[in-house]
Short mmCIF file of C-alpha atoms in Angstrom, two decimals:
data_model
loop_
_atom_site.label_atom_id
_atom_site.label_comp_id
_atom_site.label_asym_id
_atom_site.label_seq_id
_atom_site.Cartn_x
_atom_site.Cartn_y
_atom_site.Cartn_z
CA UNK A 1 34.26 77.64 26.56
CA UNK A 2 36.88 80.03 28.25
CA UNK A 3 37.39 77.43 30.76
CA UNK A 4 38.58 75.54 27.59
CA UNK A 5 40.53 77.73 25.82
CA UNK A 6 42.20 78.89 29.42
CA UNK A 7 43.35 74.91 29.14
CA UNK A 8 44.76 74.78 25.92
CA UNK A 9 46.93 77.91 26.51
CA UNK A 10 47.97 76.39 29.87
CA UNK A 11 48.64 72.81 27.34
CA UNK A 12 50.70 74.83 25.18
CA UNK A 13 52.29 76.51 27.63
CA UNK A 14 53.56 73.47 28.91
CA UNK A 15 54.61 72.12 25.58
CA UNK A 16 56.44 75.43 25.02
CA UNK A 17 58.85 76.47 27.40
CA UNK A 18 59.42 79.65 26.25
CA UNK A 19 55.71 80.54 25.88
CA UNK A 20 55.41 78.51 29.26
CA UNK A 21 58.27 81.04 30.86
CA UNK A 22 56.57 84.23 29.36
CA UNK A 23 52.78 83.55 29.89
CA UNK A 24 51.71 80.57 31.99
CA UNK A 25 54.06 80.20 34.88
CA UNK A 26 54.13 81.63 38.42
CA UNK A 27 51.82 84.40 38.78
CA UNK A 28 51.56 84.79 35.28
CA UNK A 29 48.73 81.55 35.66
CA UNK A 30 46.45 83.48 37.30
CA UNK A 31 45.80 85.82 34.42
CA UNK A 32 44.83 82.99 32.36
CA UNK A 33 42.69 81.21 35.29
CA UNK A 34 40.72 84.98 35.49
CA UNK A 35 39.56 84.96 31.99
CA UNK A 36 36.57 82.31 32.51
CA UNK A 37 35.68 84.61 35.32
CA UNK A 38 35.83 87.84 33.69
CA UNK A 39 33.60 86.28 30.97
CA UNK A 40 31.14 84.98 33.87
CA UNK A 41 30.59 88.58 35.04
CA UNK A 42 30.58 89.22 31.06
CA UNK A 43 27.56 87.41 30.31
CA UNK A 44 25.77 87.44 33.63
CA UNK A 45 25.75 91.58 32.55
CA UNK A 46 24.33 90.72 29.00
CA UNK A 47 21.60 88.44 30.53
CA UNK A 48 20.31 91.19 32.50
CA UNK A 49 20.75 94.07 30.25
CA UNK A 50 19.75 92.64 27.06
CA UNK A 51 18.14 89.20 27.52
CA UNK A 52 15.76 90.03 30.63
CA UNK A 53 12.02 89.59 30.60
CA UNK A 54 10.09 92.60 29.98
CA UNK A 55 6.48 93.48 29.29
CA UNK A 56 7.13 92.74 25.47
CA UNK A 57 8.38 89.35 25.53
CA UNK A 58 5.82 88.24 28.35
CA UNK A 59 2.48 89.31 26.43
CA UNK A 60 4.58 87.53 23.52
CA UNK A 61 4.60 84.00 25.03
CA UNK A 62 1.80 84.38 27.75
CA UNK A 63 -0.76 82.35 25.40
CA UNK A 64 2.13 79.84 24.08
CA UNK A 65 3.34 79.04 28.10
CA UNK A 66 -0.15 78.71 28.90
CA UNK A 67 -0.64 76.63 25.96
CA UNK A 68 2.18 74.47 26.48
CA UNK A 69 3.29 74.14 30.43
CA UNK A 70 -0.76 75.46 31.74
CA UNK A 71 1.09 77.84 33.78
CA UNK A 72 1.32 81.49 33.79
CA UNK A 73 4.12 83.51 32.44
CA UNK A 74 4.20 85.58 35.52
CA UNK A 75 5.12 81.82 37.56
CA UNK A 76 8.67 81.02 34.65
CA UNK A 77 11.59 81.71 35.53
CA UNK A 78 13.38 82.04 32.15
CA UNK A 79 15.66 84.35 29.92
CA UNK A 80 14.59 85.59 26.50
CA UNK A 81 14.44 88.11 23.87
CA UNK A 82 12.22 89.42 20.72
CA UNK A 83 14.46 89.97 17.56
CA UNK A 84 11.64 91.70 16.00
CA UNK A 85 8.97 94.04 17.44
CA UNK A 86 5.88 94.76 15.62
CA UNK A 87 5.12 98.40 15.18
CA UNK A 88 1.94 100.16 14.28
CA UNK A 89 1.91 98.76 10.98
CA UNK A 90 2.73 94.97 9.97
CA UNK A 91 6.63 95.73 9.43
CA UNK A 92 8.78 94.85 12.12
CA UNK A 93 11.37 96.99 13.67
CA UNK A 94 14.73 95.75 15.15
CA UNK A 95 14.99 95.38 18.40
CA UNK A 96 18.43 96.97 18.86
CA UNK A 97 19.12 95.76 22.25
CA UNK A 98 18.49 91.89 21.35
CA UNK A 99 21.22 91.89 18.64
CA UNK A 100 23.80 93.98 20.67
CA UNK A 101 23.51 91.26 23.07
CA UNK A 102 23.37 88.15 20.63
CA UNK A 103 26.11 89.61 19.08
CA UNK A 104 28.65 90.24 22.57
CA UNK A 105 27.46 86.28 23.22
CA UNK A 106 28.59 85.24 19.44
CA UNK A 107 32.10 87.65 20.37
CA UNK A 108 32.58 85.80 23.43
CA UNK A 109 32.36 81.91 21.87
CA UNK A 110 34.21 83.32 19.09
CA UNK A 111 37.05 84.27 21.22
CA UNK A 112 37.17 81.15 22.99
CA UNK A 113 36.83 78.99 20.06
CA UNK A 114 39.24 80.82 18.41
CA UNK A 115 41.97 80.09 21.50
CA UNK A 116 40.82 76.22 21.28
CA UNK A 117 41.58 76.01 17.51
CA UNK A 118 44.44 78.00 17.77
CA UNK A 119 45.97 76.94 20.62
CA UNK A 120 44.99 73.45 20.01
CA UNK A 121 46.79 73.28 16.73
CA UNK A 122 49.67 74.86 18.05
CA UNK A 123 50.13 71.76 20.84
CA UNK A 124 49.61 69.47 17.47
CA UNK A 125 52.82 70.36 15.59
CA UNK A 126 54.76 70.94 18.55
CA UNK A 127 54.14 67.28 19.30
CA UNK A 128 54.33 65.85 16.33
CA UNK A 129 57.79 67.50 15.98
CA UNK A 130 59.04 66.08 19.61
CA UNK A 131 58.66 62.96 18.90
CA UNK A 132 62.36 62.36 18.43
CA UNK A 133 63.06 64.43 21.08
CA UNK A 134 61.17 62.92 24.07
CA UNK A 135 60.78 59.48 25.50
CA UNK A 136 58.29 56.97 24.02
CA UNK A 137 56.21 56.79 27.10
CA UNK A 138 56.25 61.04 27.63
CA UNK A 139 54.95 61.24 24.09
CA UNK A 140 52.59 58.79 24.12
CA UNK A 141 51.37 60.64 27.57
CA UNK A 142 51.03 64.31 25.94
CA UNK A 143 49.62 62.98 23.15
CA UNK A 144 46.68 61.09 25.59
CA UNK A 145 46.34 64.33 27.01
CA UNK A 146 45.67 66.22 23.80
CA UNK A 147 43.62 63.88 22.68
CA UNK A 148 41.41 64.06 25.99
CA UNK A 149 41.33 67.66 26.09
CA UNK A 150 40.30 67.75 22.48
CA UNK A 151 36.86 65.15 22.70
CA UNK A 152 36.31 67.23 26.05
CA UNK A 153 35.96 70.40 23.54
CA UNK A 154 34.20 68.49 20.95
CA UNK A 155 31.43 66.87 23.32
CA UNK A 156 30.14 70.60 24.70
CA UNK A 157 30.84 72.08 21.21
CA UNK A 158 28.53 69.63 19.56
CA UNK A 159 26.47 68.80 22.73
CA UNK A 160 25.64 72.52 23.50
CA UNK A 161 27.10 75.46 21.66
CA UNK A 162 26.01 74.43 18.11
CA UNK A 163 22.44 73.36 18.75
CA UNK A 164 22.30 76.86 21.08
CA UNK A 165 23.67 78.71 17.78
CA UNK A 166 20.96 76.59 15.85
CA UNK A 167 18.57 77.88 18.47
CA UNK A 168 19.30 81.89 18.30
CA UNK A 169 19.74 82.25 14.61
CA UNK A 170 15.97 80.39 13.68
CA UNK A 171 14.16 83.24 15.55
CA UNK A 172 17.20 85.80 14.34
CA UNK A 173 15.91 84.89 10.33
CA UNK A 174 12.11 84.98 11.54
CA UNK A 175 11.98 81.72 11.50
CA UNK A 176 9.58 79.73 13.79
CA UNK A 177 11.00 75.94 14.24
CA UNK A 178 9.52 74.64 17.54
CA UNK A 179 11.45 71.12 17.19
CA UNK A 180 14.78 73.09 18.11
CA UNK A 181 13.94 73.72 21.26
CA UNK A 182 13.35 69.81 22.11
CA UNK A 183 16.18 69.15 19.80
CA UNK A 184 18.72 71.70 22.30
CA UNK A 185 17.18 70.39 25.80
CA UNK A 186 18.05 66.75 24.40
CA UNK A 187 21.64 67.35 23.52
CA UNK A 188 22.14 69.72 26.86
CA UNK A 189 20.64 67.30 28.63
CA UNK A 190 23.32 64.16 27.42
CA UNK A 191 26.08 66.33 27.69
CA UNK A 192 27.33 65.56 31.63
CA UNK A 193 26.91 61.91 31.18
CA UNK A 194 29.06 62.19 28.01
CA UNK A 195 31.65 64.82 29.15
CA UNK A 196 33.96 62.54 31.10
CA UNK A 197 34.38 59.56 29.24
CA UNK A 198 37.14 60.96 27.01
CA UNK A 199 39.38 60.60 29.95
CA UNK A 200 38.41 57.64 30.74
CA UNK A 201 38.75 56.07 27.82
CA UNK A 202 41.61 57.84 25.76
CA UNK A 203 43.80 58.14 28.65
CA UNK A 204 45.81 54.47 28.92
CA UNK A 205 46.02 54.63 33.02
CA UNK A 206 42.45 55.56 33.45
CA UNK A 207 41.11 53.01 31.13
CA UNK A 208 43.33 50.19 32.42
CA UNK A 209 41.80 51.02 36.15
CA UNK A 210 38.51 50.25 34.43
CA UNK A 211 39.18 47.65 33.01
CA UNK A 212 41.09 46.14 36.25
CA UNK A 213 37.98 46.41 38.24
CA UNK A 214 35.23 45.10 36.05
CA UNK A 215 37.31 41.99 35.60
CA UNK A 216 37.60 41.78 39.43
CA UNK A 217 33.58 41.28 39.18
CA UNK A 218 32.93 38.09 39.39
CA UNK A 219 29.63 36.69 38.36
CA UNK A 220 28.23 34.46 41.06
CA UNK A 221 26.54 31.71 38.98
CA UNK A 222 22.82 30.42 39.78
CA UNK A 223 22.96 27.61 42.00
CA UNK A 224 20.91 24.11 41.28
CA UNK A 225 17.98 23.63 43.97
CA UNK A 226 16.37 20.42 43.19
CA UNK A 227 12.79 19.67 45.30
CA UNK A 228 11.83 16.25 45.20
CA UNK A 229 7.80 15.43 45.69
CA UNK A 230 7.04 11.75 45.50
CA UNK A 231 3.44 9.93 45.18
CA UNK A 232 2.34 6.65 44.52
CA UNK A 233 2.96 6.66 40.81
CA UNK A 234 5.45 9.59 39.77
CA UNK A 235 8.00 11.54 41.57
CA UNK A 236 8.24 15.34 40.66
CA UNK A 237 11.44 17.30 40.37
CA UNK A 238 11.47 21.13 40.81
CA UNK A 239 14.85 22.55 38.95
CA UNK A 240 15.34 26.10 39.78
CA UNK A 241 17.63 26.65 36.90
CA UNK A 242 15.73 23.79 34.36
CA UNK A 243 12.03 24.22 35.41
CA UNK A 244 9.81 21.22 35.61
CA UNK A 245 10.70 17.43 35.08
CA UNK A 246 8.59 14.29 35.38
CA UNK A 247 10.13 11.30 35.93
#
């Protein structure tokens, strides 16, 4: 998501000119193209500080993994925590490291988000109120690209973070709902075949180049093989495309 909201400011940027001046041109770029990276190093550090396997969470799904996959824990390679950890009694205790780290994950797409939706509202009004000022065709070319960039937000917002949000607050209510984790391995899974067809199909030179070469496919129809068999009384006629005749 900070890839995306690094595009939108770069969008509005270009929209802008004087935002474009002050922020996103010349060197200026490459303090919005180090974000996404900054946020890489971000989470790779809350992964292994807050969301690594430990002794807890491996005794904790040992008999479910062995259940489920017939493997042992100690042969998954995953990434996990335990919201809750049961004390000496039956109440369950916080487990303060878990939620610092949900919670600098939930900071992070909140940041981003909040660049996409700000941002990306930003690049609406400015083109809706250019559209006396530029050319028919440059409109109607910003406005494909807006339109792009916003499905391309949609698909892994819808595709991946929500169902992933849906996944982390079940467990973060105590709540046990196995079908979520089929339900978030779906959507992950349709998410790169999905991704690119906004360009494809919103933008107007991509989708005629499509179009241009399926209609250069040309069908090659079936060709008639007729067989002739003749005997005393009947002759037989083998039609590849009819089937059988007697005459």
């Amino acid at each position: 998501m900070a890839v995306f909201a690094s595009h939108f400011v770069y969008r509005y940027g270009s929209i802008d000119p004087s935002f474009g001046k002050k922020f996103t041109s010349g060197w200026k770029l490459g303090i919005i193209l180090i974000f996404p990276v900054i946020f890489s190093f971000w989470w790779a550090g809350v992964v292994r500080y807050c969301f690594w396997p430990n002794e807890d969470t491996k005794e904790y799904i040992r008999e479910l993994i062995n259940r489920t996959v017939g493997e042992d824990v100690e042969n998954i390679s995953y990434i996990g925590t335990m919201f809750y950890q049961s004390s000496g009694t039956n109440d369950l205790d916080f487990n303060s490291v878990a939620w610092i780290g949900v919670c600098q994950m939930f900071l992070m797409v909140g940041f981003s988000m909040g660049c996409v939706f700000g941002f990306g509202t930003g690049c609406y009004f400015l083109l809706s109120d250019q559209l006396s000022i530029l050319s028919a065709a440059a409109n109607n070319f910003q406005k494909q690209l807006f339109y792009s960039l916003v499905l391309q937000t949609l698909i892994p917002l819808v595709l991946m973070h929500i169902p992933i949000t849906i996944f982390f607050i079940c467990p973060m209510l105590n709540l046990d709902l196995d079908f979520t984790s089929v339900f978030v391995a779906s959507t992950i899974t349709l998410y790169p075949a999905v991704d690119p067809l906004p360009s494809f199909f919103v933008i107007k030179s991509y989708r005629e180049a499509i179009l241009s070469f399926f209609r250069k496919v040309k069908v090659i129809p079936p060709r008639n093989t007729m067989i002739g068999t003749y005997t005393q009384n009947s002759a037989v006629i083998y039609n590849t495309k009819l089937g059988v005749k007697i005459i």
